[in-house]
XYZ file of N, CA and C in Angstrom:
363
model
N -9.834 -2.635 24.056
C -8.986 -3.627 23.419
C -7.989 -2.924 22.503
N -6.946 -3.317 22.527
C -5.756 -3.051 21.625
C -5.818 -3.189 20.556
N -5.766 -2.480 19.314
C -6.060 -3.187 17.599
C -4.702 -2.742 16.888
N -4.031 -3.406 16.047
C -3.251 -2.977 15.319
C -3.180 -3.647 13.890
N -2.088 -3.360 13.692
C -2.002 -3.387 11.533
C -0.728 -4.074 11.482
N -0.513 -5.172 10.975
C 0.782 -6.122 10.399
C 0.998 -6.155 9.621
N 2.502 -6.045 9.252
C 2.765 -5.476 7.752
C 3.884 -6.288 7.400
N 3.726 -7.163 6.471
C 5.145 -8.291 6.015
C 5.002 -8.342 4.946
N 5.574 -8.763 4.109
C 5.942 -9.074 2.609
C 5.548 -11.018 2.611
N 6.198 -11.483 3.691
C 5.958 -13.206 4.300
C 4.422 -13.172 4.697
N 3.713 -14.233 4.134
C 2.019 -14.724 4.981
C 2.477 -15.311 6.027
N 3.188 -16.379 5.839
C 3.249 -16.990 6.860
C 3.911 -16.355 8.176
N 4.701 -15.485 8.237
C 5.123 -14.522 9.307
C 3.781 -13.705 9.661
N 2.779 -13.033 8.460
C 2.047 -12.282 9.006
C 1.334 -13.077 9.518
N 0.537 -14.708 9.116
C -0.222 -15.458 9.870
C 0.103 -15.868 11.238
N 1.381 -16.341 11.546
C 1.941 -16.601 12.966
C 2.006 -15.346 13.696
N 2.620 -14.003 13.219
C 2.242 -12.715 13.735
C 0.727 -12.555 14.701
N -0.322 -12.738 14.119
C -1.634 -12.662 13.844
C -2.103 -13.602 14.987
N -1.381 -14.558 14.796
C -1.920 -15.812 15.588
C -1.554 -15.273 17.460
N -0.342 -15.010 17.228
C 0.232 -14.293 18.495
C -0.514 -13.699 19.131
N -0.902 -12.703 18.445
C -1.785 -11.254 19.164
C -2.682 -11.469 19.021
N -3.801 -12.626 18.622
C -4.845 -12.854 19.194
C -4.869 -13.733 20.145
N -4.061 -14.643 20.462
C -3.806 -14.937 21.608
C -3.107 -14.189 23.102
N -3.015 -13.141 23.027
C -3.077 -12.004 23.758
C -4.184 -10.864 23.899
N -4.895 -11.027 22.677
C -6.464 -10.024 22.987
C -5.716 -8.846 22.458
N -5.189 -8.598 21.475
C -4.933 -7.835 20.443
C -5.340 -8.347 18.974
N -6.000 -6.973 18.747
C -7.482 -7.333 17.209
C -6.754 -6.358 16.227
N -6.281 -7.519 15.524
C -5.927 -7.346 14.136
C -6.485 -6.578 12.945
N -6.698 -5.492 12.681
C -7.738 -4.338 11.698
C -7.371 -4.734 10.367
N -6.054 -4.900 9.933
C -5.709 -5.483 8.416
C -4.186 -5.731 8.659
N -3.846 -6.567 7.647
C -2.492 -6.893 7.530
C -2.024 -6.416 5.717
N -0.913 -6.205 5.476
C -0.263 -5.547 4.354
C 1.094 -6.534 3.767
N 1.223 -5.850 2.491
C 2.391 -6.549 2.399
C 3.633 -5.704 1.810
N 3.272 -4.802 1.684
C 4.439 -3.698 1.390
C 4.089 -2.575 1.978
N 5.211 -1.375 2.001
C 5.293 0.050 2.606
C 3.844 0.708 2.566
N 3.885 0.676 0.972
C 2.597 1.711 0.287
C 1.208 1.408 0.980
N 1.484 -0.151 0.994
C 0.044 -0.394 1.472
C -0.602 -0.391 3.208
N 1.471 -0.099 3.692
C 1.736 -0.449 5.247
C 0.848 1.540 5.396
N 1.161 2.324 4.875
C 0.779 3.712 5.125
C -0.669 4.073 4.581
N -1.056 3.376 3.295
C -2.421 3.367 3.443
C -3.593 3.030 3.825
N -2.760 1.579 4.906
C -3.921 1.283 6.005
C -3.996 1.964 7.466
N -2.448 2.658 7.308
C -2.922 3.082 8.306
C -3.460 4.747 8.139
N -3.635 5.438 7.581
C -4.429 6.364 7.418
C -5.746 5.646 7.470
N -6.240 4.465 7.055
C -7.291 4.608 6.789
C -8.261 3.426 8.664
N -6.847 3.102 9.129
C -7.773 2.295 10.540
C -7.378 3.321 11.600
N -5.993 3.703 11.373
C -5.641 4.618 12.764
C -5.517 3.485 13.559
N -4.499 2.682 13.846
C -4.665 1.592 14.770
C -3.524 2.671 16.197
N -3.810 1.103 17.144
C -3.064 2.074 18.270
C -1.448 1.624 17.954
N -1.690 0.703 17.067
C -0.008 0.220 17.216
C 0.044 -0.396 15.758
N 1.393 -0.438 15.111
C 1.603 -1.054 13.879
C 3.165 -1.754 13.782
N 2.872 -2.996 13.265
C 4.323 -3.739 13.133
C 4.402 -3.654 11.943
N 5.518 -3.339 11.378
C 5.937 -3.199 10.019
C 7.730 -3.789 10.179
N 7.518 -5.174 8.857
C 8.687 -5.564 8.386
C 9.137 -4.334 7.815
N 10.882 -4.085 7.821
C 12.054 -3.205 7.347
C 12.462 -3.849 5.906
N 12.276 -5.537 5.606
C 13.113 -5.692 4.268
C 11.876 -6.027 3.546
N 11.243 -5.623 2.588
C 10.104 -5.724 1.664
C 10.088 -5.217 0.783
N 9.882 -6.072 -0.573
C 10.165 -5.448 -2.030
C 9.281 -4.214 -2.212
N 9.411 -3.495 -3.186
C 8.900 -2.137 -3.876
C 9.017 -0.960 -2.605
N 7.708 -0.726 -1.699
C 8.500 0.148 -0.529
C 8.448 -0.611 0.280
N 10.063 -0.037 1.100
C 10.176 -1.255 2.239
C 9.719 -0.163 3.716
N 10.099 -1.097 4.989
C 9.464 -0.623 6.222
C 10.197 0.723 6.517
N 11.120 1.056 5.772
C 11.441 2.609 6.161
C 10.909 3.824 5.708
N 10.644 3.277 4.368
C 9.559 4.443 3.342
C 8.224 4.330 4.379
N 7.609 2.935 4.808
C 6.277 3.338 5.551
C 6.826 4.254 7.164
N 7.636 3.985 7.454
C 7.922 4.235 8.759
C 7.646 6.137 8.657
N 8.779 6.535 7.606
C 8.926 8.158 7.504
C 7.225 8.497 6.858
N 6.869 7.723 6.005
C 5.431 8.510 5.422
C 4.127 8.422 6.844
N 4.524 7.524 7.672
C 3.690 7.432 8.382
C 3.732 8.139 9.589
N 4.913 8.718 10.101
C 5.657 9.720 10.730
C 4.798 10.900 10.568
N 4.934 11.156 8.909
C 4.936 12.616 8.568
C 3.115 12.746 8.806
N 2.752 11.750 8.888
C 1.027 11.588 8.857
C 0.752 12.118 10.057
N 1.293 11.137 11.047
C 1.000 11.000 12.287
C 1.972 10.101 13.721
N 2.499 12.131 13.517
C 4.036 12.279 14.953
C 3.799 11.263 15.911
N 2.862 11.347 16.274
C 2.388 10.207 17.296
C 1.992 9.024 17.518
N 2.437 8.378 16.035
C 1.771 6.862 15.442
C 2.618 5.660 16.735
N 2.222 4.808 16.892
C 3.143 3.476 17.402
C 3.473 2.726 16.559
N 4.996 2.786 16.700
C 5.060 1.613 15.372
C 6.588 0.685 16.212
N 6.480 -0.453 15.502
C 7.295 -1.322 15.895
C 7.935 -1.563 14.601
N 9.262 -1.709 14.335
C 9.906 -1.893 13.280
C 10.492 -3.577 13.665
N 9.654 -4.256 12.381
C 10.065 -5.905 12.713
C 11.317 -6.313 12.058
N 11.979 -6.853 12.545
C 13.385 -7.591 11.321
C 14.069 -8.358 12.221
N 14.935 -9.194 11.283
C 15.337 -10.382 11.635
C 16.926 -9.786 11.524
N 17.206 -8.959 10.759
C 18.696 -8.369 10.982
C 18.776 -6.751 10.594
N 19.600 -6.056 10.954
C 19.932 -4.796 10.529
C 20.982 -4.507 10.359
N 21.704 -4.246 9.300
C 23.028 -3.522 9.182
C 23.431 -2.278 9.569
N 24.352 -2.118 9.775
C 25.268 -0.575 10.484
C 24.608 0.423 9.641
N 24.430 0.396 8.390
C 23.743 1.838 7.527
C 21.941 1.638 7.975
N 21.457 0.309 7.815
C 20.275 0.722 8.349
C 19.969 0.888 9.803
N 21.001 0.326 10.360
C 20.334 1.161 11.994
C 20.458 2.481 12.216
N 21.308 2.965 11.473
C 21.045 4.428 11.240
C 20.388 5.078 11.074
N 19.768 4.766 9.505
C 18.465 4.971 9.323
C 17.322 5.050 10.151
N 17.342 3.565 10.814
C 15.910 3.382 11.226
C 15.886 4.177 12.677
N 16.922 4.747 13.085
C 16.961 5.444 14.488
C 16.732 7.122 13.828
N 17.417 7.268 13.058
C 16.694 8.776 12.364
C 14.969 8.769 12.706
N 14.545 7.339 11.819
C 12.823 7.282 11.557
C 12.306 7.414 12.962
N 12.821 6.795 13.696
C 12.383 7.104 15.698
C 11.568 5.908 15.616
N 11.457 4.597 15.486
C 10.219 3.930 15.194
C 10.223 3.783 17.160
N 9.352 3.440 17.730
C 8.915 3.566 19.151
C 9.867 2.208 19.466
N 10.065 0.993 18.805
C 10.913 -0.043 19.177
C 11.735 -0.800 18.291
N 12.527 -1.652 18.324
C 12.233 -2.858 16.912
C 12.272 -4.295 17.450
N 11.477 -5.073 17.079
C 11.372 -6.057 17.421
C 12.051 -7.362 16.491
N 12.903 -8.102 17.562
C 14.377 -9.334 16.607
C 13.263 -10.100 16.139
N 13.064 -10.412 14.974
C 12.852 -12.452 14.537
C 13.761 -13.325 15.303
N 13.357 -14.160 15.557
C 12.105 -14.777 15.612
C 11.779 -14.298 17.137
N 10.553 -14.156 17.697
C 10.158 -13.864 18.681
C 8.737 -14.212 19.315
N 8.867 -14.830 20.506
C 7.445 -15.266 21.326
C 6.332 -14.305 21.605
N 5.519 -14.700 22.395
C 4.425 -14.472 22.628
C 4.909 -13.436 23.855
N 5.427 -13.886 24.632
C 5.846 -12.658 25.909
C 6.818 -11.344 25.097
N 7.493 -12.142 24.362
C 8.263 -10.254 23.968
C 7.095 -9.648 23.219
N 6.638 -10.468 22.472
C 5.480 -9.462 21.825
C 4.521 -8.612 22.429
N 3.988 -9.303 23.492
C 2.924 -8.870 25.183
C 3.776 -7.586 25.728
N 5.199 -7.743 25.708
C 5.694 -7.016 26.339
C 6.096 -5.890 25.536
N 6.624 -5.878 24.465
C 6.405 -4.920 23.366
C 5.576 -3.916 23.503
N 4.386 -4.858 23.613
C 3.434 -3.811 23.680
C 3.259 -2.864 24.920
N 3.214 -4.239 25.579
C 3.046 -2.875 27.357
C 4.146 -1.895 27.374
N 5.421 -1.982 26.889
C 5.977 -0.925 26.915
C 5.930 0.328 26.280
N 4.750 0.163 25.214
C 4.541 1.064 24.301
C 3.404 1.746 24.362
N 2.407 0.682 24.781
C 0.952 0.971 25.285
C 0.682 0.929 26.824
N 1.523 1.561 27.606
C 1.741 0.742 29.361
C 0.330 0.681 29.710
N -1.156 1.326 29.609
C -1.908 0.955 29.651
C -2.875 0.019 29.125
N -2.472 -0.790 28.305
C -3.600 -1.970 27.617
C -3.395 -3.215 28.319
């Protein structure tokens, strides 16, 4: 089974998030609500995949993206947002995140998200 880590600053995004991927048979290990806490769960579950919101007060999804990088080259991560500006797509293509996924979004891009990232699950 597939497990991953959701990371929003919004409950209610991380609850509908949540709701998604268990209705796909993806098991939720913890959910976060800022950077700091987006990189210290994942040191501490190692999931196979992690969605992390980009706009979130104190550290946002780019500070987790690079600290979680530097952890682990090989992490999956999905960078979530609802918009990006010309300086942060910059950014966030420096960070390499494996995809980014638009707000608002269904149940099949999410399924599919994944298979493209995980082609075996």
């Amino acid at each position: 089974m597939v497990n991953c880590i959701v990371i929003d600053d919004n409950s209610d995004i991380v609850k509908v998030v949540c709701e998604l991927l268990e209705m796909i048979k993806v098991k939720v290990l913890a959910t976060g609500t800022d950077g700091l806490q987006a990189v210290e769960l994942y040191k501490k579950h190692r999931p196979n995949i992690i969605f992390i919101d980009l706009s979130m007060p104190k550290f946002d999804g780019f500070y987790a993206i690079s600290k979680i990088r530097e952890f682990d080259p090989n992490s999956k991560i999905v960078a979530v947002t609802a918009d990006l500006k010309a300086d942060e797509y910059v950014l966030l293509n420096s960070l390499k995140p494996n995809t980014i996924l638009y707000k608002p979004f269904n149940t099949k891009t999410l399924m599919q998200t994944i298979f493209d990232i995980l082609p075996y699950s």
